[in-house]
mmCIF file of C-alpha atoms (C1' of nucleotides) in Angstrom:
data_model
loop_
_atom_site.group_PDB
_atom_site.id
_atom_site.type_symbol
_atom_site.label_atom_id
_atom_site.label_comp_id
_atom_site.label_asym_id
_atom_site.label_seq_id
_atom_site.Cartn_x
_atom_site.Cartn_y
_atom_site.Cartn_z
ATOM 1 C CA MET D 193 -13.640 39.959 68.253
ATOM 2 C CA ASN D 194 -10.929 39.732 65.596
ATOM 3 C CA ASP D 195 -11.667 42.977 63.827
ATOM 4 C CA GLN D 196 -9.852 42.331 60.585
ATOM 5 C CA SER D 197 -11.828 44.961 58.704
ATOM 6 C CA ASN D 198 -10.415 47.713 60.892
ATOM 7 C CA PRO D 199 -7.290 48.941 59.096
ATOM 8 C CA ASN D 200 -5.801 50.067 62.392
ATOM 9 C CA SER D 201 -6.143 46.707 64.123
ATOM 10 C CA LEU D 202 -3.019 44.968 65.341
ATOM 11 C CA GLU D 203 -3.285 42.370 62.627
ATOM 12 C CA GLN D 204 -3.176 45.008 59.919
ATOM 13 C CA LEU D 205 -0.226 46.867 61.373
ATOM 14 C CA LEU D 206 3.084 46.276 59.648
ATOM 15 C CA CYS D 207 5.019 46.707 62.867
ATOM 16 C CA PHE D 208 2.984 44.078 64.707
ATOM 17 C CA ASN D 209 3.380 41.574 61.904
ATOM 18 C CA VAL D 210 7.120 42.091 61.808
ATOM 19 C CA TYR D 211 7.303 41.897 65.589
ATOM 20 C CA SER D 212 5.356 38.685 65.987
ATOM 21 C CA MET D 213 6.967 37.091 62.940
ATOM 22 C CA ASN D 214 10.347 37.773 64.496
ATOM 23 C CA LEU D 215 9.264 36.162 67.759
ATOM 24 C CA ALA D 216 7.985 33.128 65.881
ATOM 25 C CA LEU D 217 11.202 32.805 63.884
ATOM 26 C CA SER D 218 13.337 33.139 67.007
ATOM 27 C CA ARG D 219 11.443 30.356 68.711
ATOM 28 C CA PHE D 220 11.681 28.189 65.611
ATOM 29 C CA TYR D 221 15.446 28.527 65.407
ATOM 30 C CA LYS D 222 15.851 28.220 69.131
ATOM 31 C CA VAL D 223 14.348 24.757 68.823
ATOM 32 C CA ALA D 224 16.506 23.952 65.796
ATOM 33 C CA PHE D 225 19.678 25.010 67.624
ATOM 34 C CA GLY D 226 18.732 23.061 70.726
ATOM 35 C CA LYS D 227 21.309 23.014 73.496
ATOM 36 C CA THR D 228 24.301 23.783 71.304
ATOM 37 C CA GLY D 229 24.555 27.371 72.519
ATOM 38 C CA MET D 230 23.982 28.736 69.036
ATOM 39 C CA THR D 231 21.453 31.572 68.774
ATOM 40 C CA TYR D 232 20.044 33.575 65.929
ATOM 41 C CA PRO D 233 22.022 36.757 66.688
ATOM 42 C CA LYS D 234 25.218 34.710 66.803
ATOM 43 C CA PHE D 235 24.390 33.189 63.437
ATOM 44 C CA VAL D 236 23.930 36.685 62.027
ATOM 45 C CA VAL D 237 27.347 37.724 63.305
ATOM 46 C CA LEU D 238 29.057 34.626 61.931
ATOM 47 C CA SER D 239 27.353 34.993 58.542
ATOM 48 C CA ALA D 240 28.187 38.659 58.258
ATOM 49 C CA LEU D 241 31.840 37.911 58.924
ATOM 50 C CA GLU D 242 31.880 35.073 56.441
ATOM 51 C CA GLU D 243 30.436 37.285 53.738
ATOM 52 C CA ALA D 244 32.319 40.476 54.431
ATOM 53 C CA GLY D 245 35.595 39.164 55.787
ATOM 54 C CA SER D 246 37.333 40.999 58.603
ATOM 55 C CA LEU D 247 35.290 43.897 60.016
ATOM 56 C CA THR D 248 35.561 46.473 62.768
ATOM 57 C CA VAL D 249 32.903 46.421 65.477
ATOM 58 C CA SER D 250 31.104 49.415 64.001
ATOM 59 C CA GLU D 251 31.202 48.014 60.483
ATOM 60 C CA LEU D 252 29.732 44.790 61.788
ATOM 61 C CA SER D 253 27.172 46.816 63.690
ATOM 62 C CA LYS D 254 26.036 48.477 60.491
ATOM 63 C CA TYR D 255 26.048 45.231 58.516
ATOM 64 C CA ALA D 256 24.029 43.316 61.086
ATOM 65 C CA GLY D 257 21.800 46.189 62.157
ATOM 66 C CA MET D 258 22.757 45.812 65.821
ATOM 67 C CA GLU D 259 24.205 48.436 68.140
ATOM 68 C CA SER D 260 27.826 48.168 69.178
ATOM 69 C CA SER D 261 26.756 47.998 72.807
ATOM 70 C CA THR D 262 24.895 44.814 71.911
ATOM 71 C CA LEU D 263 27.793 43.387 69.965
ATOM 72 C CA SER D 264 30.582 44.008 72.472
ATOM 73 C CA PRO D 265 29.615 41.385 75.058
ATOM 74 C CA LEU D 266 28.430 38.994 72.334
ATOM 75 C CA LEU D 267 31.739 39.191 70.492
ATOM 76 C CA LYS D 268 33.682 38.756 73.688
ATOM 77 C CA ARG D 269 31.938 35.501 74.549
ATOM 78 C CA MET D 270 32.243 34.228 71.001
ATOM 79 C CA ALA D 271 35.957 35.006 70.959
ATOM 80 C CA ASP D 272 36.428 33.260 74.308
ATOM 81 C CA TYR D 273 34.782 30.243 72.781
ATOM 82 C CA GLY D 274 36.989 30.377 69.735
ATOM 83 C CA VAL D 275 34.812 31.043 66.695
ATOM 84 C CA LEU D 276 36.226 34.516 66.079
ATOM 85 C CA SER D 277 39.222 36.714 66.880
ATOM 86 C CA ARG D 278 39.220 40.227 68.334
ATOM 87 C CA VAL D 279 42.372 42.185 67.631
ATOM 88 C CA ARG D 280 42.886 45.884 68.268
ATOM 89 C CA SER D 281 44.124 47.522 65.079
ATOM 90 C CA SER D 282 47.749 48.626 65.222
ATOM 91 C CA GLU D 283 47.313 51.548 62.861
ATOM 92 C CA ASP D 284 44.313 52.908 64.761
ATOM 93 C CA GLU D 285 44.197 51.708 68.331
ATOM 94 C CA ARG D 286 40.534 52.670 68.683
ATOM 95 C CA ARG D 287 39.389 50.004 66.277
ATOM 96 C CA VAL D 288 38.934 46.329 67.040
ATOM 97 C CA MET D 289 39.099 43.976 64.094
ATOM 98 C CA ILE D 290 36.777 40.973 64.162
ATOM 99 C CA ALA D 291 37.445 37.932 61.998
ATOM 100 C CA LEU D 292 36.299 34.309 61.798
ATOM 101 C CA THR D 293 38.658 31.590 62.961
ATOM 102 C CA ASP D 294 38.819 28.243 61.180
ATOM 103 C CA MET D 295 36.519 26.904 63.832
ATOM 104 C CA GLY D 296 34.146 29.787 63.122
ATOM 105 C CA ARG D 297 34.102 28.936 59.430
ATOM 106 C CA GLU D 298 33.242 25.338 60.255
ATOM 107 C CA ALA D 299 30.515 26.453 62.618
ATOM 108 C CA VAL D 300 28.846 28.856 60.218
ATOM 109 C CA ALA D 301 28.760 26.227 57.477
ATOM 110 C CA LEU D 302 26.976 23.788 59.771
ATOM 111 C CA VAL D 303 24.547 26.358 61.106
ATOM 112 C CA ARG D 304 23.736 27.696 57.667
ATOM 113 C CA GLU D 305 22.673 24.228 56.542
ATOM 114 C CA VAL D 306 20.300 23.972 59.471
ATOM 115 C CA VAL D 307 18.877 27.442 58.858
ATOM 116 C CA LEU D 308 18.296 26.818 55.160
ATOM 117 C CA GLU D 309 16.761 23.399 55.656
ATOM 118 C CA GLY D 310 14.521 24.831 58.349
ATOM 119 C CA LEU D 311 13.291 27.463 55.935
ATOM 120 C CA LYS D 312 12.846 24.918 53.189
ATOM 121 C CA GLY D 313 10.724 22.786 55.489
ATOM 122 C CA LEU D 314 8.263 25.628 55.830
ATOM 123 C CA ASP D 315 7.352 25.273 52.152
ATOM 124 C CA LEU D 316 6.963 28.985 51.566
ATOM 125 C CA ASP D 317 6.184 30.188 48.082
ATOM 126 C CA PRO D 318 9.561 31.235 46.594
ATOM 127 C CA PRO D 319 8.346 34.217 44.520
ATOM 128 C CA GLN D 320 6.331 35.502 47.474
ATOM 129 C CA THR D 321 9.308 35.088 49.758
ATOM 130 C CA SER D 322 11.692 36.965 47.502
ATOM 131 C CA GLN D 323 9.112 39.708 47.164
ATOM 132 C CA LEU D 324 8.837 39.803 50.943
ATOM 133 C CA VAL D 325 12.593 40.099 51.230
ATOM 134 C CA ARG D 326 12.753 42.881 48.677
ATOM 135 C CA ILE D 327 9.968 44.986 50.192
ATOM 136 C CA LEU D 328 11.273 44.456 53.719
ATOM 137 C CA GLY D 329 14.710 45.588 52.626
ATOM 138 C CA GLU D 330 13.342 48.764 51.061
ATOM 139 C CA ALA D 331 11.175 49.559 54.062
ATOM 140 C CA ARG D 332 14.089 49.001 56.411
ATOM 141 C CA ALA D 333 16.288 51.370 54.437
ATOM 142 C CA ARG D 334 13.645 54.056 54.900
ATOM 143 C CA ILE D 335 13.048 53.493 58.543
ATOM 144 C CA GLU D 336 16.722 53.438 59.424
ATOM 145 C CA GLY D 337 17.188 56.992 58.258
ATOM 146 C CA ALA D 338 13.887 58.312 59.578
ATOM 147 C CA GLU D 339 12.816 60.393 62.534
ATOM 148 C CA PRO D 340 9.370 59.684 64.023
ATOM 149 C CA ALA D 341 6.812 62.185 62.760
ATOM 150 C CA ARG D 342 5.423 62.670 66.245
ATOM 151 C CA HIS D 343 6.586 61.990 69.772
ATOM 152 C CA LEU D 344 4.516 60.638 72.616
ATOM 153 C CA GLU D 345 3.747 63.134 75.344
ATOM 154 C CA PHE D 346 1.994 62.054 78.497
ATOM 155 C CA GLY D 347 1.511 65.539 79.848
ATOM 156 C CA ARG D 348 -2.251 65.135 79.822
ATOM 157 C CA MET D 349 -2.172 61.824 81.612
ATOM 158 C CA PRO D 350 -0.985 61.953 85.202
ATOM 159 C CA PRO D 351 1.136 60.293 86.284
ATOM 160 C CA PRO D 352 3.461 59.663 83.340
ATOM 161 C CA LEU D 353 4.245 56.084 82.410
ATOM 162 C CA LEU D 354 7.724 56.229 83.911
ATOM 163 C CA ASP D 355 8.678 53.081 85.748
ATOM 164 C CA CYS D 356 5.812 51.176 84.232
ATOM 165 C CA MET L 292 31.869 42.243 49.387
ATOM 166 C CA ASN L 293 28.063 42.517 49.430
ATOM 167 C CA ASP L 294 27.266 39.293 47.650
ATOM 168 C CA GLN L 295 23.709 39.992 46.642
ATOM 169 C CA SER L 296 23.740 37.431 43.857
ATOM 170 C CA ASN L 297 24.251 34.610 46.339
ATOM 171 C CA PRO L 298 20.759 33.411 47.256
ATOM 172 C CA ASN L 299 22.058 32.213 50.618
ATOM 173 C CA SER L 300 23.552 35.544 51.661
ATOM 174 C CA LEU L 301 22.229 37.226 54.767
ATOM 175 C CA GLU L 302 20.501 39.894 52.712
ATOM 176 C CA GLN L 303 18.497 37.303 50.825
ATOM 177 C CA LEU L 304 17.424 35.385 53.907
ATOM 178 C CA LEU L 305 13.875 35.982 55.040
ATOM 179 C CA CYS L 306 14.794 35.488 58.676
ATOM 180 C CA PHE L 307 17.548 38.100 58.570
ATOM 181 C CA ASN L 308 15.300 40.663 56.936
ATOM 182 C CA VAL L 309 12.587 40.108 59.512
ATOM 183 C CA TYR L 310 15.149 40.230 62.308
ATOM 184 C CA SER L 311 16.826 43.461 61.270
ATOM 185 C CA MET L 312 13.535 45.090 60.289
ATOM 186 C CA ASN L 313 12.257 44.346 63.770
ATOM 187 C CA LEU L 314 15.347 45.919 65.339
ATOM 188 C CA ALA L 315 14.938 48.993 63.167
ATOM 189 C CA LEU L 316 11.245 49.308 64.050
ATOM 190 C CA SER L 317 11.953 48.901 67.752
ATOM 191 C CA ARG L 318 14.522 51.677 67.656
ATOM 192 C CA PHE L 319 12.153 53.889 65.685
ATOM 193 C CA TYR L 320 9.359 53.533 68.213
ATOM 194 C CA LYS L 321 11.720 53.780 71.137
ATOM 195 C CA VAL L 322 12.581 57.252 69.902
ATOM 196 C CA ALA L 323 8.909 58.077 69.331
ATOM 197 C CA PHE L 324 7.966 56.964 72.855
ATOM 198 C CA GLY L 325 10.854 58.860 74.406
ATOM 199 C CA LYS L 326 11.033 58.825 78.171
ATOM 200 C CA THR L 327 7.359 58.068 78.749
ATOM 201 C CA GLY L 328 8.001 54.453 79.706
ATOM 202 C CA MET L 329 5.916 53.166 76.812
ATOM 203 C CA THR L 330 7.496 50.365 74.788
ATOM 204 C CA TYR L 331 6.448 48.427 71.740
ATOM 205 C CA PRO L 332 5.573 45.219 73.628
ATOM 206 C CA LYS L 333 3.417 47.245 76.019
ATOM 207 C CA PHE L 334 1.632 48.820 73.090
ATOM 208 C CA VAL L 335 0.919 45.368 71.688
ATOM 209 C CA VAL L 336 -0.591 44.267 75.002
ATOM 210 C CA LEU L 337 -2.747 47.370 75.300
ATOM 211 C CA SER L 338 -3.946 47.090 71.720
ATOM 212 C CA ALA L 339 -4.757 43.423 72.015
ATOM 213 C CA LEU L 340 -6.860 44.113 75.085
ATOM 214 C CA GLU L 341 -8.632 47.006 73.416
ATOM 215 C CA GLU L 342 -9.540 44.868 70.434
ATOM 216 C CA ALA L 343 -10.397 41.641 72.193
ATOM 217 C CA GLY L 344 -11.753 42.909 75.514
ATOM 218 C CA SER L 345 -11.006 40.979 78.675
ATOM 219 C CA LEU L 346 -8.590 38.075 78.160
ATOM 220 C CA THR L 347 -6.846 35.439 80.243
ATOM 221 C CA VAL L 348 -3.057 35.466 80.265
ATOM 222 C CA SER L 349 -2.847 32.520 77.890
ATOM 223 C CA GLU L 350 -5.406 33.997 75.505
ATOM 224 C CA LEU L 351 -3.408 37.208 75.461
ATOM 225 C CA SER L 352 -0.261 35.164 74.950
ATOM 226 C CA LYS L 353 -1.745 33.580 71.852
ATOM 227 C CA TYR L 354 -3.125 36.862 70.531
ATOM 228 C CA ALA L 355 0.136 38.763 70.957
ATOM 229 C CA GLY L 356 2.458 35.886 70.072
ATOM 230 C CA MET L 357 4.386 36.182 73.341
ATOM 231 C CA GLU L 358 4.973 33.490 75.955
ATOM 232 C CA SER L 359 3.162 33.699 79.255
ATOM 233 C CA SER L 360 6.506 33.832 81.057
ATOM 234 C CA THR L 361 7.212 37.036 79.162
ATOM 235 C CA LEU L 362 3.785 38.471 79.881
ATOM 236 C CA SER L 363 3.616 37.758 83.608
ATOM 237 C CA PRO L 364 6.127 40.356 84.807
ATOM 238 C CA LEU L 365 5.050 42.815 82.109
ATOM 239 C CA LEU L 366 1.399 42.603 83.148
ATOM 240 C CA LYS L 367 2.284 42.950 86.778
ATOM 241 C CA ARG L 368 4.156 46.197 86.235
ATOM 242 C CA MET L 369 1.426 47.554 83.958
ATOM 243 C CA ALA L 370 -1.228 46.730 86.551
ATOM 244 C CA ASP L 371 0.805 48.396 89.292
ATOM 245 C CA TYR L 372 0.941 51.453 87.114
ATOM 246 C CA GLY L 373 -2.789 51.389 86.520
ATOM 247 C CA VAL L 374 -3.416 50.794 82.820
ATOM 248 C CA LEU L 375 -4.868 47.320 83.302
ATOM 249 C CA SER L 376 -6.435 45.082 85.939
ATOM 250 C CA ARG L 377 -5.425 41.545 86.904
ATOM 251 C CA VAL L 378 -8.176 39.562 88.604
ATOM 252 C CA ARG L 379 -8.101 35.866 89.352
ATOM 253 C CA SER L 380 -11.239 34.271 87.959
ATOM 254 C CA SER L 381 -13.700 33.109 90.602
ATOM 255 C CA GLU L 382 -15.058 30.212 88.601
ATOM 256 C CA ASP L 383 -11.595 28.875 87.796
ATOM 257 C CA GLU L 384 -8.993 30.047 90.254
ATOM 258 C CA ARG L 385 -6.174 29.114 87.901
ATOM 259 C CA ARG L 386 -7.085 31.805 85.399
ATOM 260 C CA VAL L 387 -6.204 35.460 85.657
ATOM 261 C CA MET L 388 -8.385 37.873 83.737
ATOM 262 C CA ILE L 389 -6.680 40.894 82.219
ATOM 263 C CA ALA L 390 -8.655 43.983 81.213
ATOM 264 C CA LEU L 391 -7.957 47.612 80.351
ATOM 265 C CA THR L 392 -8.775 50.292 82.899
ATOM 266 C CA ASP L 393 -10.127 53.680 81.827
ATOM 267 C CA MET L 394 -6.598 54.968 82.103
ATOM 268 C CA GLY L 395 -5.452 52.135 79.855
ATOM 269 C CA ARG L 396 -8.044 53.066 77.247
ATOM 270 C CA GLU L 397 -6.811 56.648 77.296
ATOM 271 C CA ALA L 398 -3.223 55.514 76.996
ATOM 272 C CA VAL L 399 -3.769 53.177 74.065
ATOM 273 C CA ALA L 400 -5.636 55.870 72.131
ATOM 274 C CA LEU L 401 -2.723 58.262 72.522
ATOM 275 C CA VAL L 402 -0.075 55.681 71.694
ATOM 276 C CA ARG L 403 -1.965 54.423 68.680
ATOM 277 C CA GLU L 404 -1.988 57.922 67.196
ATOM 278 C CA VAL L 405 1.769 58.152 67.583
ATOM 279 C CA VAL L 406 2.305 54.707 66.072
ATOM 280 C CA LEU L 407 0.080 55.398 63.072
ATOM 281 C CA GLU L 408 1.542 58.825 62.389
ATOM 282 C CA GLY L 409 5.027 57.383 62.665
ATOM 283 C CA LEU L 410 4.168 54.791 60.050
ATOM 284 C CA LYS L 411 2.542 57.401 57.850
ATOM 285 C CA GLY L 412 5.683 59.505 58.005
ATOM 286 C CA LEU L 413 7.647 56.660 56.436
ATOM 287 C CA ASP L 414 5.694 57.105 53.212
ATOM 288 C CA LEU L 415 5.537 53.403 52.433
ATOM 289 C CA ASP L 416 3.621 52.273 49.396
ATOM 290 C CA PRO L 417 0.165 51.214 50.719
ATOM 291 C CA PRO L 418 -0.437 48.281 48.336
ATOM 292 C CA GLN L 419 3.073 46.973 48.964
ATOM 293 C CA THR L 420 2.583 47.316 52.685
ATOM 294 C CA SER L 421 -0.709 45.463 52.748
ATOM 295 C CA GLN L 422 0.862 42.752 50.630
ATOM 296 C CA LEU L 423 3.725 42.591 53.111
ATOM 297 C CA VAL L 424 1.260 42.254 55.968
ATOM 298 C CA ARG L 425 -0.673 39.528 54.226
ATOM 299 C CA ILE L 426 2.347 37.410 53.284
ATOM 300 C CA LEU L 427 3.921 37.859 56.713
ATOM 301 C CA GLY L 428 0.707 36.732 58.353
ATOM 302 C CA GLU L 429 0.539 33.594 56.226
ATOM 303 C CA ALA L 430 4.189 32.750 56.795
ATOM 304 C CA ARG L 431 3.798 33.246 60.526
ATOM 305 C CA ALA L 432 0.825 30.907 60.631
ATOM 306 C CA ARG L 433 2.991 28.237 59.033
ATOM 307 C CA ILE L 434 5.987 28.719 61.198
ATOM 308 C CA GLU L 435 4.019 28.736 64.429
ATOM 309 C CA GLY L 436 2.812 25.211 63.873
ATOM 310 C CA ALA L 437 6.080 23.885 62.436
ATOM 311 C CA GLU L 438 8.898 21.751 63.746
ATOM 312 C CA PRO L 439 12.392 22.453 62.359
ATOM 313 C CA ALA L 440 13.268 20.011 59.595
ATOM 314 C CA ARG L 441 16.722 19.463 61.054
ATOM 315 C CA HIS L 442 18.415 20.043 64.376
ATOM 316 C CA LEU L 443 21.895 21.369 64.924
ATOM 317 C CA GLU L 444 24.384 18.815 66.216
ATOM 318 C CA PHE L 445 27.845 19.856 67.202
ATOM 319 C CA GLY L 446 29.117 16.378 67.774
ATOM 320 C CA ARG L 447 31.773 16.746 65.110
ATOM 321 C CA MET L 448 32.996 20.025 66.479
ATOM 322 C CA PRO L 449 34.758 19.822 69.826
ATOM 323 C CA PRO L 450 34.050 21.448 72.143
ATOM 324 C CA PRO L 451 30.319 22.107 71.723
ATOM 325 C CA LEU L 452 29.135 25.703 71.686
ATOM 326 C CA LEU L 453 27.729 25.481 75.194
ATOM 327 C CA ASP L 454 28.323 28.589 77.235
ATOM 328 C CA CYS L 455 29.295 30.568 74.168
ATOM 329 C "C1'" DT X 182 52.686 71.560 70.532
ATOM 330 C "C1'" DG X 183 49.096 71.348 73.008
ATOM 331 C "C1'" DC X 184 44.183 71.000 73.807
ATOM 332 C "C1'" DG X 185 39.336 70.546 72.868
ATOM 333 C "C1'" DA X 186 36.395 67.795 69.829
ATOM 334 C "C1'" DA X 187 35.306 63.657 67.615
ATOM 335 C "C1'" DA X 188 35.469 58.668 66.892
ATOM 336 C "C1'" DG X 189 35.558 53.799 68.354
ATOM 337 C "C1'" DA X 190 34.629 50.526 71.683
ATOM 338 C "C1'" DT X 191 33.234 48.991 76.360
ATOM 339 C "C1'" DT X 192 30.497 49.166 80.590
ATOM 340 C "C1'" DC X 193 26.233 49.837 83.112
ATOM 341 C "C1'" DG X 194 21.359 49.759 84.060
ATOM 342 C "C1'" DT X 195 16.826 48.428 82.423
ATOM 343 C "C1'" DG X 196 13.482 45.843 79.783
ATOM 344 C "C1'" DC X 197 12.038 42.165 76.922
ATOM 345 C "C1'" DA X 198 12.029 36.973 75.706
ATOM 346 C "C1'" DC X 199 12.388 32.309 76.375
ATOM 347 C "C1'" DA X 200 12.738 27.449 78.524
ATOM 348 C "C1'" DA X 201 12.640 25.008 82.622
ATOM 349 C "C1'" DA X 202 11.219 24.511 87.148
ATOM 350 C "C1'" DC X 203 7.726 25.430 90.374
ATOM 351 C "C1'" DT X 204 2.981 26.392 92.646
ATOM 352 C "C1'" DA X 205 -1.801 26.093 92.782
ATOM 353 C "C1'" DT X 206 -6.095 24.681 90.985
ATOM 354 C "C1'" DT X 207 -9.126 21.668 88.350
ATOM 355 C "C1'" DA X 208 -10.047 17.383 85.868
ATOM 356 C "C1'" DT X 209 -9.530 12.380 85.424
ATOM 357 C "C1'" DT X 210 -8.803 7.950 86.752
ATOM 358 C "C1'" DT X 211 -9.110 4.141 89.539
ATOM 359 C "C1'" DA E 204 -12.524 9.619 97.716
ATOM 360 C "C1'" DA E 205 -7.555 9.404 96.946
ATOM 361 C "C1'" DA E 206 -4.043 9.343 93.664
ATOM 362 C "C1'" DT E 207 -2.796 11.075 89.300
ATOM 363 C "C1'" DA E 208 -2.687 13.893 85.448
ATOM 364 C "C1'" DA E 209 -3.571 18.057 83.086
ATOM 365 C "C1'" DT E 210 -4.029 23.108 83.001
ATOM 366 C "C1'" DA E 211 -2.924 28.068 84.136
ATOM 367 C "C1'" DG E 212 0.364 31.330 85.952
ATOM 368 C "C1'" DT E 213 4.537 32.639 88.200
ATOM 369 C "C1'" DT E 214 9.445 32.462 89.197
ATOM 370 C "C1'" DT E 215 14.226 31.772 87.914
ATOM 371 C "C1'" DG E 216 18.279 31.942 85.096
ATOM 372 C "C1'" DT E 217 20.348 33.317 80.760
ATOM 373 C "C1'" DG E 218 20.824 35.976 76.598
ATOM 374 C "C1'" DC E 219 19.857 39.715 73.658
ATOM 375 C "C1'" DA E 220 19.023 44.897 72.883
ATOM 376 C "C1'" DC E 221 19.251 49.530 73.729
ATOM 377 C "C1'" DG E 222 20.681 54.379 75.466
ATOM 378 C "C1'" DA E 223 23.678 56.782 78.377
ATOM 379 C "C1'" DA E 224 27.929 57.253 80.516
ATOM 380 C "C1'" DT E 225 32.794 56.269 80.286
ATOM 381 C "C1'" DC E 226 37.472 55.448 78.543
ATOM 382 C "C1'" DT E 227 41.026 55.613 75.119
ATOM 383 C "C1'" DT E 228 42.827 57.103 70.915
ATOM 384 C "C1'" DT E 229 42.949 60.126 67.063
ATOM 385 C "C1'" DC E 230 41.892 64.366 64.704
ATOM 386 C "C1'" DG E 231 41.614 69.361 64.050
ATOM 387 C "C1'" DC E 232 43.129 73.617 64.782
ATOM 388 C "C1'" DA E 233 44.951 77.611 66.769
#
DNA sequence: TGCGAAAGATTCGTGCACAAACTATTATTT
DNA sequence: AAATAATAGTTTGTGCACGAATCTTTCGCA
């Protein structure tokens, strides 16, 4: 029943493959991080800060591809724990500057090792992987600036899917 | 500060590219689905059922790459709405058979059109995309059966990241 | 100079997503 | 046949993830 010849099947859809690959990766790293409290989104935040230095919430949002409403509570908990600092800018009181603490730098170094060794253990083909990364990056750039060509309308299908 | 030459930078990491691509795709389809109540995970469930016919919860879990604890509440709401049926098997009372209703078949046809036209509107290179799909599928197969090579230990870093 | 608009961040409500704990049924062992 | 184990789903608790609404600060402009 696995209709792989059908080009519209789930298995041939880019979005499904990205979706399920992301779920698989999240589970993989969840196991690797165990009960330490580390998660993949937190690793992304720590890495972004390590690479880019001090950032405002919206700059970090752009860098990590997450909305600020996702970051706000995440950053608050991480600051309470001590891996980063949240300081409202004095020259523009709207902005909040986020930066790694020393403890944050230690943490990201440790976590990065685990992430990289986890990847290495998968024995993926390096040229294929870098190609994957390149094409994914290009596709993401397109999709981030795009509007859907068509919107779903359930007018013909009473009742609409609200609250489903 | 965008250190693209560093092979360990976020932008060069497969997991980050999959992660942020998935976020971007989710946002894209959220816009396309508007206020209809449709979501990407629901589309995956409907499509899987259309392709594979009637499935148990665990079969569906495997097919869609989601855990049964994620599916249970999702399926319940979708059944209440009317797009699928949930019937406990008579020959093995532990199993619950999930199947599309006529309304579900109508819904998935509509949603699929929107999904495919949305993708088409992105103007991605077809050979690149099918390559992407193929490599992602292979990588996912590996990761799903894999154990992380190394686990994170915060013993050297007091206090541990618990509750962070 | 004052006032409406815009920008930056947070809060709120809803929906995944998972592990762990739990319930119910079936299979296995003794 | 009774105890035990294994299987299939559900429930529970926590953490993203988002849009919409809100709050504060800054900008623009008359």
